[in-house]
CSV table of N, CA and C in Angstrom, one decimal:
chain,number,residue,atom,x,y,z
A,1,MET,N,20.8,0.5,-5.1
A,1,MET,CA,19.4,0.9,-4.9
A,1,MET,C,19.2,0.1,-3.2
A,2,LYS,N,18.8,0.7,-2.4
A,2,LYS,CA,18.4,0.1,-1.0
A,2,LYS,C,17.3,-0.7,-1.2
A,3,PRO,N,17.5,-2.0,-0.5
A,3,PRO,CA,16.1,-3.1,-0.7
A,3,PRO,C,15.0,-2.5,0.0
A,4,ALA,N,13.9,-2.8,-0.8
A,4,ALA,CA,12.6,-2.7,0.2
A,4,ALA,C,12.6,-3.2,1.4
A,5,PRO,N,12.0,-2.4,2.5
A,5,PRO,CA,12.0,-3.1,3.8
A,5,PRO,C,11.0,-4.4,3.9
A,6,LYS,N,11.2,-5.3,4.6
A,6,LYS,CA,10.0,-6.3,5.0
A,6,LYS,C,9.1,-5.8,5.7
A,7,LEU,N,7.6,-5.9,5.4
A,7,LEU,CA,6.8,-5.2,6.3
A,7,LEU,C,5.7,-6.2,6.4
A,8,GLY,N,4.8,-6.6,7.6
A,8,GLY,CA,3.9,-7.2,8.1
A,8,GLY,C,2.6,-6.5,7.4
A,9,GLU,N,1.5,-7.4,7.7
A,9,GLU,CA,0.4,-7.0,7.3
A,9,GLU,C,-0.1,-5.7,7.8
A,10,GLN,N,-0.2,-5.5,9.1
A,10,GLN,CA,-0.5,-4.3,10.0
A,10,GLN,C,0.5,-3.1,9.4
A,11,GLU,N,1.7,-3.5,9.1
A,11,GLU,CA,2.5,-2.4,8.6
A,11,GLU,C,2.2,-1.7,7.3
A,12,ILE,N,1.8,-2.6,6.3
A,12,ILE,CA,1.3,-2.4,5.1
A,12,ILE,C,0.1,-1.6,5.2
A,13,GLU,N,-0.8,-2.3,6.1
A,13,GLU,CA,-2.1,-1.4,5.9
A,13,GLU,C,-2.1,-0.2,6.6
A,14,ILE,N,-1.4,0.2,7.8
A,14,ILE,CA,-1.0,1.6,8.1
A,14,ILE,C,-0.4,2.4,7.4
A,15,LEU,N,0.8,1.6,6.3
A,15,LEU,CA,1.8,2.6,5.7
A,15,LEU,C,0.6,3.2,4.4
A,16,ARG,N,-0.2,2.2,4.0
A,16,ARG,CA,-1.1,2.7,3.1
A,16,ARG,C,-2.3,4.0,3.6
A,17,PHE,N,-2.5,3.6,4.8
A,17,PHE,CA,-3.5,4.7,5.3
A,17,PHE,C,-2.7,5.8,5.5
A,18,VAL,N,-1.4,6.0,6.0
A,18,VAL,CA,-0.6,7.2,5.9
A,18,VAL,C,-0.4,7.7,4.4
A,19,SER,N,-0.1,6.7,3.6
A,19,SER,CA,0.2,7.7,2.0
A,19,SER,C,-1.1,8.0,1.3
A,20,SER,N,-2.0,7.6,1.9
A,20,SER,CA,-3.6,8.3,1.5
A,20,SER,C,-3.7,9.6,2.2
A,21,ARG,N,-2.8,10.2,2.8
A,21,ARG,CA,-3.0,11.4,3.4
A,21,ARG,C,-1.8,12.3,3.2
A,22,GLU,N,-2.1,13.4,3.4
A,22,GLU,CA,-0.7,14.6,3.5
A,22,GLU,C,0.2,14.3,4.7
A,23,SER,N,-0.8,13.9,5.7
A,23,SER,CA,0.0,13.7,6.9
A,23,SER,C,-1.1,13.4,8.0
A,24,VAL,N,-0.7,12.7,9.0
A,24,VAL,CA,-1.6,12.1,9.9
A,24,VAL,C,-0.9,11.9,11.2
A,25,SER,N,-2.0,12.3,12.3
A,25,SER,CA,-1.4,11.8,13.7
A,25,SER,C,-1.7,10.5,14.3
A,26,VAL,N,-0.9,10.0,15.2
A,26,VAL,CA,-0.9,8.7,15.7
A,26,VAL,C,-2.6,8.6,16.3
A,27,ARG,N,-3.3,9.6,16.5
A,27,ARG,CA,-4.6,9.5,17.1
A,27,ARG,C,-5.4,9.3,15.9
A,28,GLU,N,-5.5,10.3,15.0
A,28,GLU,CA,-6.2,10.0,13.8
A,28,GLU,C,-6.3,8.5,13.2
A,29,ALA,N,-4.8,8.2,13.1
A,29,ALA,CA,-4.8,6.6,12.6
A,29,ALA,C,-5.4,5.6,13.8
A,30,ALA,N,-5.3,5.8,15.0
A,30,ALA,CA,-5.8,5.1,15.8
A,30,ALA,C,-7.2,5.0,15.9
A,31,ASP,N,-7.7,6.4,15.9
A,31,ASP,CA,-9.3,6.1,15.5
A,31,ASP,C,-9.9,5.5,14.5
A,32,VAL,N,-9.2,5.5,13.4
A,32,VAL,CA,-9.7,4.4,12.3
A,32,VAL,C,-9.5,3.1,12.2
A,33,PHE,N,-8.2,2.8,13.0
A,33,PHE,CA,-7.9,1.3,13.3
A,33,PHE,C,-8.3,0.4,14.4
A,34,GLU,N,-9.0,1.5,15.2
A,34,GLU,CA,-9.6,1.1,16.4
A,34,GLU,C,-10.9,0.3,15.9
A,35,LYS,N,-11.5,1.4,15.3
A,35,LYS,CA,-13.3,0.8,14.6
A,35,LYS,C,-12.8,-0.3,13.7
A,36,SER,N,-11.9,-0.1,12.9
A,36,SER,CA,-12.0,-1.2,11.6
A,36,SER,C,-10.9,-2.3,12.0
A,37,HIS,N,-10.0,-2.5,12.8
A,37,HIS,CA,-9.2,-3.7,13.1
A,37,HIS,C,-9.4,-3.8,14.5
A,38,GLY,N,-9.7,-3.1,15.6
A,38,GLY,CA,-9.8,-3.2,17.2
A,38,GLY,C,-8.5,-2.7,17.5
A,39,LEU,N,-7.7,-2.2,17.1
A,39,LEU,CA,-6.3,-2.0,17.2
A,39,LEU,C,-6.3,-0.9,18.4
A,40,ALA,N,-5.6,-0.9,19.5
A,40,ALA,CA,-5.5,0.1,20.4
A,40,ALA,C,-4.5,1.3,20.1
A,41,ARG,N,-4.5,2.4,20.6
A,41,ARG,CA,-3.8,3.5,20.1
A,41,ARG,C,-2.4,3.2,20.3
A,42,THR,N,-1.9,2.4,21.4
A,42,THR,CA,-0.3,2.2,21.7
A,42,THR,C,0.0,1.1,20.3
A,43,THR,N,-0.8,0.1,20.1
A,43,THR,CA,-0.3,-0.7,19.0
A,43,THR,C,-0.2,0.1,17.7
A,44,VAL,N,-1.1,1.1,17.4
A,44,VAL,CA,-1.1,1.9,16.2
A,44,VAL,C,0.2,2.7,16.2
A,45,LEU,N,0.7,3.3,17.5
A,45,LEU,CA,2.1,4.0,17.5
A,45,LEU,C,3.2,3.0,17.7
A,46,THR,N,3.2,1.8,18.0
A,46,THR,CA,3.9,1.3,17.9
A,46,THR,C,4.4,0.8,16.2
A,47,VAL,N,3.4,0.6,15.5
A,47,VAL,CA,3.6,0.1,14.1
A,47,VAL,C,4.2,1.4,13.3
A,48,MET,N,3.5,2.6,13.6
A,48,MET,CA,3.9,3.8,13.0
A,48,MET,C,5.5,4.0,13.1
A,49,GLU,N,5.8,3.9,14.6
A,49,GLU,CA,7.2,3.9,14.9
A,49,GLU,C,8.0,3.0,14.2
A,50,ARG,N,7.5,1.6,13.9
A,50,ARG,CA,8.4,0.5,13.3
A,50,ARG,C,8.3,1.1,11.8
A,51,LEU,N,7.4,1.7,11.2
A,51,LEU,CA,7.7,2.1,9.9
A,51,LEU,C,8.6,3.1,9.6
A,52,ARG,N,8.4,4.1,10.9
A,52,ARG,CA,9.7,5.3,10.6
A,52,ARG,C,11.1,5.0,10.6
A,53,ALA,N,11.1,3.4,11.6
A,53,ALA,CA,12.5,2.8,11.7
A,53,ALA,C,12.9,2.3,10.5
A,54,LYS,N,12.2,1.7,10.1
A,54,LYS,CA,12.4,1.1,8.5
A,54,LYS,C,12.6,2.1,7.4
A,55,GLY,N,12.2,3.5,7.6
A,55,GLY,CA,12.3,4.4,6.6
A,55,GLY,C,11.3,4.5,5.8
A,56,CYS,N,10.0,4.3,6.1
A,56,CYS,CA,8.7,4.3,5.5
A,56,CYS,C,7.9,5.6,5.5
A,57,VAL,N,8.1,6.0,6.7
A,57,VAL,CA,7.2,7.1,7.0
A,57,VAL,C,8.6,8.3,7.7
A,58,SER,N,8.1,9.4,7.7
A,58,SER,CA,9.0,10.4,8.6
A,58,SER,C,7.8,11.2,9.4
A,59,ARG,N,8.2,11.9,10.4
A,59,ARG,CA,7.6,12.5,11.4
A,59,ARG,C,8.1,14.0,11.7
A,60,THR,N,7.0,14.9,11.9
A,60,THR,CA,7.6,16.0,12.3
A,60,THR,C,6.7,16.5,13.3
A,61,LYS,N,7.0,17.5,14.2
A,61,LYS,CA,6.1,17.9,15.3
A,61,LYS,C,5.3,19.0,14.7
A,62,VAL,N,4.3,19.3,14.9
A,62,VAL,CA,3.4,20.4,14.4
A,62,VAL,C,2.4,20.5,15.5
A,63,ASP,N,2.6,21.9,16.3
A,63,ASP,CA,1.9,22.3,17.5
A,63,ASP,C,1.6,21.2,18.3
A,64,GLY,N,2.9,20.6,18.7
A,64,GLY,CA,3.1,19.6,19.9
A,64,GLY,C,2.5,18.5,19.7
A,65,VAL,N,2.1,18.1,18.1
A,65,VAL,CA,1.7,16.7,18.1
A,65,VAL,C,2.4,16.3,16.9
A,66,TYR,N,2.8,15.0,16.6
A,66,TYR,CA,3.9,14.5,15.5
A,66,TYR,C,2.8,13.9,14.4
A,67,GLN,N,3.1,14.6,13.1
A,67,GLN,CA,2.3,14.1,12.0
A,67,GLN,C,3.4,13.3,11.1
A,68,TYR,N,2.9,12.2,10.7
A,68,TYR,CA,3.5,11.1,10.1
A,68,TYR,C,3.4,11.2,8.5
A,69,ARG,N,4.5,11.0,7.6
A,69,ARG,CA,4.2,11.4,6.1
A,69,ARG,C,4.8,10.4,5.6
A,70,GLU,N,4.1,9.7,4.5
A,70,GLU,CA,5.2,9.0,3.6
A,70,GLU,C,6.4,9.4,3.3
A,71,LYS,N,7.4,8.4,3.2
A,71,LYS,CA,8.7,8.7,3.1
A,71,LYS,C,9.2,7.9,1.7
A,72,ILE,N,8.6,6.8,1.3
A,72,ILE,CA,9.0,6.1,0.3
A,72,ILE,C,7.7,6.1,-0.6
A,73,ASP,N,7.6,5.5,-1.8
A,73,ASP,CA,6.9,5.6,-2.8
A,73,ASP,C,6.1,4.2,-2.6
A,74,THR,N,4.8,4.5,-1.9
A,74,THR,CA,4.2,3.2,-1.4
A,74,THR,C,3.7,2.6,-2.5
A,75,GLU,N,3.2,3.1,-3.5
A,75,GLU,CA,2.7,2.5,-4.7
A,75,GLU,C,4.0,1.4,-5.3
A,76,SER,N,5.0,1.9,-5.7
A,76,SER,CA,6.0,1.5,-6.1
A,76,SER,C,6.5,0.1,-5.1
A,77,PHE,N,6.2,0.5,-3.9
A,77,PHE,CA,6.6,-0.6,-2.8
A,77,PHE,C,5.5,-1.8,-3.0
A,78,LEU,N,4.1,-1.5,-3.0
A,78,LEU,CA,3.3,-2.4,-3.5
A,78,LEU,C,3.7,-3.2,-4.6
A,79,ALA,N,3.6,-2.6,-5.9
A,79,ALA,CA,3.9,-3.4,-7.2
A,79,ALA,C,5.4,-4.1,-6.8
A,80,GLY,N,6.3,-3.9,-6.3
A,80,GLY,CA,7.6,-4.7,-5.8
A,80,GLY,C,7.0,-5.8,-5.1
A,81,ARG,N,6.1,-5.7,-4.2
A,81,ARG,CA,5.4,-6.9,-3.4
A,81,ARG,C,4.8,-7.9,-4.3
A,82,VAL,N,4.1,-7.5,-5.3
A,82,VAL,CA,3.2,-8.0,-6.0
A,82,VAL,C,4.3,-8.7,-7.0
A,83,SER,N,5.1,-8.1,-7.5
A,83,SER,CA,6.1,-8.7,-8.4
A,83,SER,C,6.8,-10.1,-7.5
A,84,THR,N,7.3,-9.9,-6.6
A,84,THR,CA,7.9,-10.8,-5.7
A,84,THR,C,7.0,-12.0,-5.4
A,85,PHE,N,5.5,-11.8,-5.3
A,85,PHE,CA,4.6,-12.9,-5.3
A,85,PHE,C,4.6,-13.4,-6.3
A,86,VAL,N,4.3,-12.9,-7.4
A,86,VAL,CA,4.3,-13.5,-9.1
A,86,VAL,C,5.5,-14.2,-8.9
A,87,ASP,N,6.7,-13.8,-9.0
A,87,ASP,CA,8.0,-14.8,-9.1
A,87,ASP,C,8.0,-15.7,-8.3
A,88,LYS,N,8.1,-15.7,-7.0
A,88,LYS,CA,8.3,-16.8,-5.7
A,88,LYS,C,7.0,-17.7,-5.4
A,89,THR,N,5.8,-17.4,-5.7
A,89,THR,CA,4.6,-18.1,-5.4
A,89,THR,C,4.2,-18.7,-6.5
A,90,LEU,N,4.0,-17.7,-7.7
A,90,LEU,CA,3.4,-18.1,-8.8
A,90,LEU,C,4.5,-18.8,-10.0
A,91,GLY,N,5.8,-18.7,-9.6
A,91,GLY,CA,6.6,-19.2,-10.6
A,91,GLY,C,6.9,-18.2,-11.8
A,92,GLY,N,6.5,-16.9,-11.5
A,92,GLY,CA,6.6,-16.0,-12.6
A,92,GLY,C,5.5,-15.8,-13.7
A,93,SER,N,4.6,-17.1,-13.4
A,93,SER,CA,3.3,-16.9,-14.5
A,93,SER,C,2.1,-15.9,-13.9
A,94,LEU,N,1.8,-15.4,-14.9
A,94,LEU,CA,0.5,-14.2,-14.6
A,94,LEU,C,-0.7,-14.7,-14.6
A,95,SER,N,-0.8,-15.9,-15.3
A,95,SER,CA,-2.3,-16.7,-15.6
A,95,SER,C,-3.1,-16.9,-14.5
A,96,PRO,N,-2.5,-17.4,-13.3
A,96,PRO,CA,-3.3,-17.5,-11.9
A,96,PRO,C,-4.0,-16.1,-11.5
A,97,LEU,N,-3.0,-15.3,-11.7
A,97,LEU,CA,-3.5,-13.9,-11.0
A,97,LEU,C,-4.4,-13.2,-11.9
A,98,LEU,N,-4.4,-13.4,-13.4
A,98,LEU,CA,-5.5,-13.1,-14.1
A,98,LEU,C,-6.6,-13.7,-13.9
A,99,SER,N,-6.6,-15.1,-13.8
A,99,SER,CA,-7.9,-15.9,-13.6
A,99,SER,C,-8.4,-15.2,-12.2
A,100,TYR,N,-7.7,-15.3,-11.2
A,100,TYR,CA,-8.3,-14.6,-10.1
A,100,TYR,C,-8.9,-13.4,-10.3
A,101,PHE,N,-8.6,-12.6,-11.1
A,101,PHE,CA,-9.1,-11.2,-11.1
A,101,PHE,C,-10.5,-11.5,-11.8
A,102,ALA,N,-10.3,-12.4,-13.0
A,102,ALA,CA,-11.5,-12.6,-14.0
A,102,ALA,C,-12.7,-13.4,-13.1
A,103,GLY,N,-12.2,-13.9,-12.1
A,103,GLY,CA,-13.6,-14.5,-11.4
A,103,GLY,C,-13.8,-13.8,-10.2
A,104,GLN,N,-13.6,-12.8,-10.2
A,104,GLN,CA,-13.9,-11.6,-8.9
A,104,GLN,C,-15.2,-11.0,-9.3
A,105,LYS,N,-16.3,-11.3,-8.6
A,105,LYS,CA,-17.5,-10.7,-8.4
A,105,LYS,C,-17.6,-9.3,-7.8
A,106,ASN,N,-16.9,-8.9,-7.0
A,106,ASN,CA,-17.1,-7.9,-6.0
A,106,ASN,C,-16.0,-6.9,-6.6
A,107,LEU,N,-15.3,-6.8,-7.6
A,107,LEU,CA,-14.6,-5.7,-8.2
A,107,LEU,C,-15.7,-4.5,-8.7
A,108,SER,N,-15.0,-3.3,-8.1
A,108,SER,CA,-15.9,-2.1,-8.4
A,108,SER,C,-15.8,-1.6,-9.8
A,109,VAL,N,-16.5,-0.6,-10.3
A,109,VAL,CA,-16.5,-0.3,-11.6
A,109,VAL,C,-15.1,0.6,-11.6
A,110,ASP,N,-14.7,1.1,-10.8
A,110,ASP,CA,-13.2,1.8,-10.8
A,110,ASP,C,-12.1,0.8,-10.8
A,111,GLU,N,-12.3,-0.3,-10.4
A,111,GLU,CA,-11.1,-1.3,-10.2
A,111,GLU,C,-11.2,-2.0,-11.7
A,112,ILE,N,-12.5,-2.3,-12.2
A,112,ILE,CA,-12.7,-2.9,-13.4
A,112,ILE,C,-12.1,-1.9,-14.7
A,113,GLU,N,-12.4,-0.5,-14.5
A,113,GLU,CA,-11.9,0.5,-15.2
A,113,GLU,C,-10.4,0.5,-15.3
A,114,LYS,N,-9.7,0.5,-14.0
A,114,LYS,CA,-8.4,0.2,-13.7
A,114,LYS,C,-7.8,-0.8,-14.4
A,115,LEU,N,-8.4,-2.0,-14.6
A,115,LEU,CA,-7.9,-3.1,-15.3
A,115,LEU,C,-7.7,-3.0,-16.5
A,116,ARG,N,-8.7,-2.2,-17.3
A,116,ARG,CA,-9.2,-2.2,-18.5
A,116,ARG,C,-7.8,-1.1,-19.3
A,117,GLU,N,-7.6,0.1,-18.3
A,117,GLU,CA,-6.8,1.0,-18.8
A,117,GLU,C,-5.2,0.0,-18.6
A,118,ILE,N,-5.1,-0.7,-17.9
A,118,ILE,CA,-3.5,-1.6,-17.7
A,118,ILE,C,-3.4,-2.0,-19.0
A,119,VAL,N,-4.8,-3.1,-19.6
A,119,VAL,CA,-4.8,-3.6,-20.6
A,119,VAL,C,-4.4,-2.9,-22.1
A,120,ARG,N,-5.3,-1.8,-22.0
A,120,ARG,CA,-4.7,-0.7,-23.0
A,120,ARG,C,-3.2,-0.1,-23.1
A,121,GLU,N,-3.0,0.1,-21.7
A,121,GLU,CA,-1.2,0.5,-21.6
A,121,GLU,C,-0.3,-0.7,-22.2
A,122,PHE,N,-0.8,-1.9,-21.6
A,122,PHE,CA,0.1,-3.1,-22.0
A,122,PHE,C,0.0,-3.4,-23.9
A,123,ASP,N,-1.3,-3.2,-24.3
A,123,ASP,CA,-1.3,-3.2,-25.6
A,123,ASP,C,-0.5,-2.5,-26.6
A,124,GLN,N,-0.6,-0.9,-26.1
A,124,GLN,CA,0.3,-0.1,-26.7
A,124,GLN,C,1.8,-0.4,-26.5
A,125,GLN,N,2.3,-0.7,-25.1
A,125,GLN,CA,3.6,-1.0,-25.1
A,125,GLN,C,3.9,-2.1,-26.1
A,126,LYS,N,3.4,-3.3,-26.1
A,126,LYS,CA,3.6,-4.4,-27.3
A,126,LYS,C,3.4,-4.2,-28.5
A,127,GLY,N,2.4,-3.0,-28.7
A,127,GLY,CA,2.2,-2.8,-30.2
A,127,GLY,C,3.6,-2.2,-30.7
A,128,SER,N,4.4,-1.4,-29.7
A,128,SER,CA,5.4,-0.5,-30.2
A,128,SER,C,6.4,-1.2,-30.2
A,129,LYS,N,6.7,-2.3,-29.6
A,129,LYS,CA,7.8,-3.3,-29.5
A,129,LYS,C,7.8,-4.2,-30.5
A,130,ARG,N,6.7,-4.3,-31.4
A,130,ARG,CA,6.6,-5.4,-32.6
A,130,ARG,C,7.4,-5.1,-33.8
């Protein structure tokens, strides 16, 4: 299996943006990232091309405009990053991460429900292995 590419923060943010859409042009991404991060169109183009070179996105020309699409499973990629963080930074212990979530005051209702769903799934998996 091919190892996951190493990505910087901007690359991850733009990859998440691309993966949240069926396809996206540099102009569409630049419009969003100019407003939210102050990034120039050329910077967004450079990042998207780096993502393409790393095999994370693909592009096709549609009506004279390149459209970028997710090429890797971004959710699995991000889960791998979290796993690496837990292993390397937290020494494999989930307790600090769980304490962090418990102390968050700005979790949305959807995020809280997702955490509950994860705990339910965990309980079911552990219950079937007892």
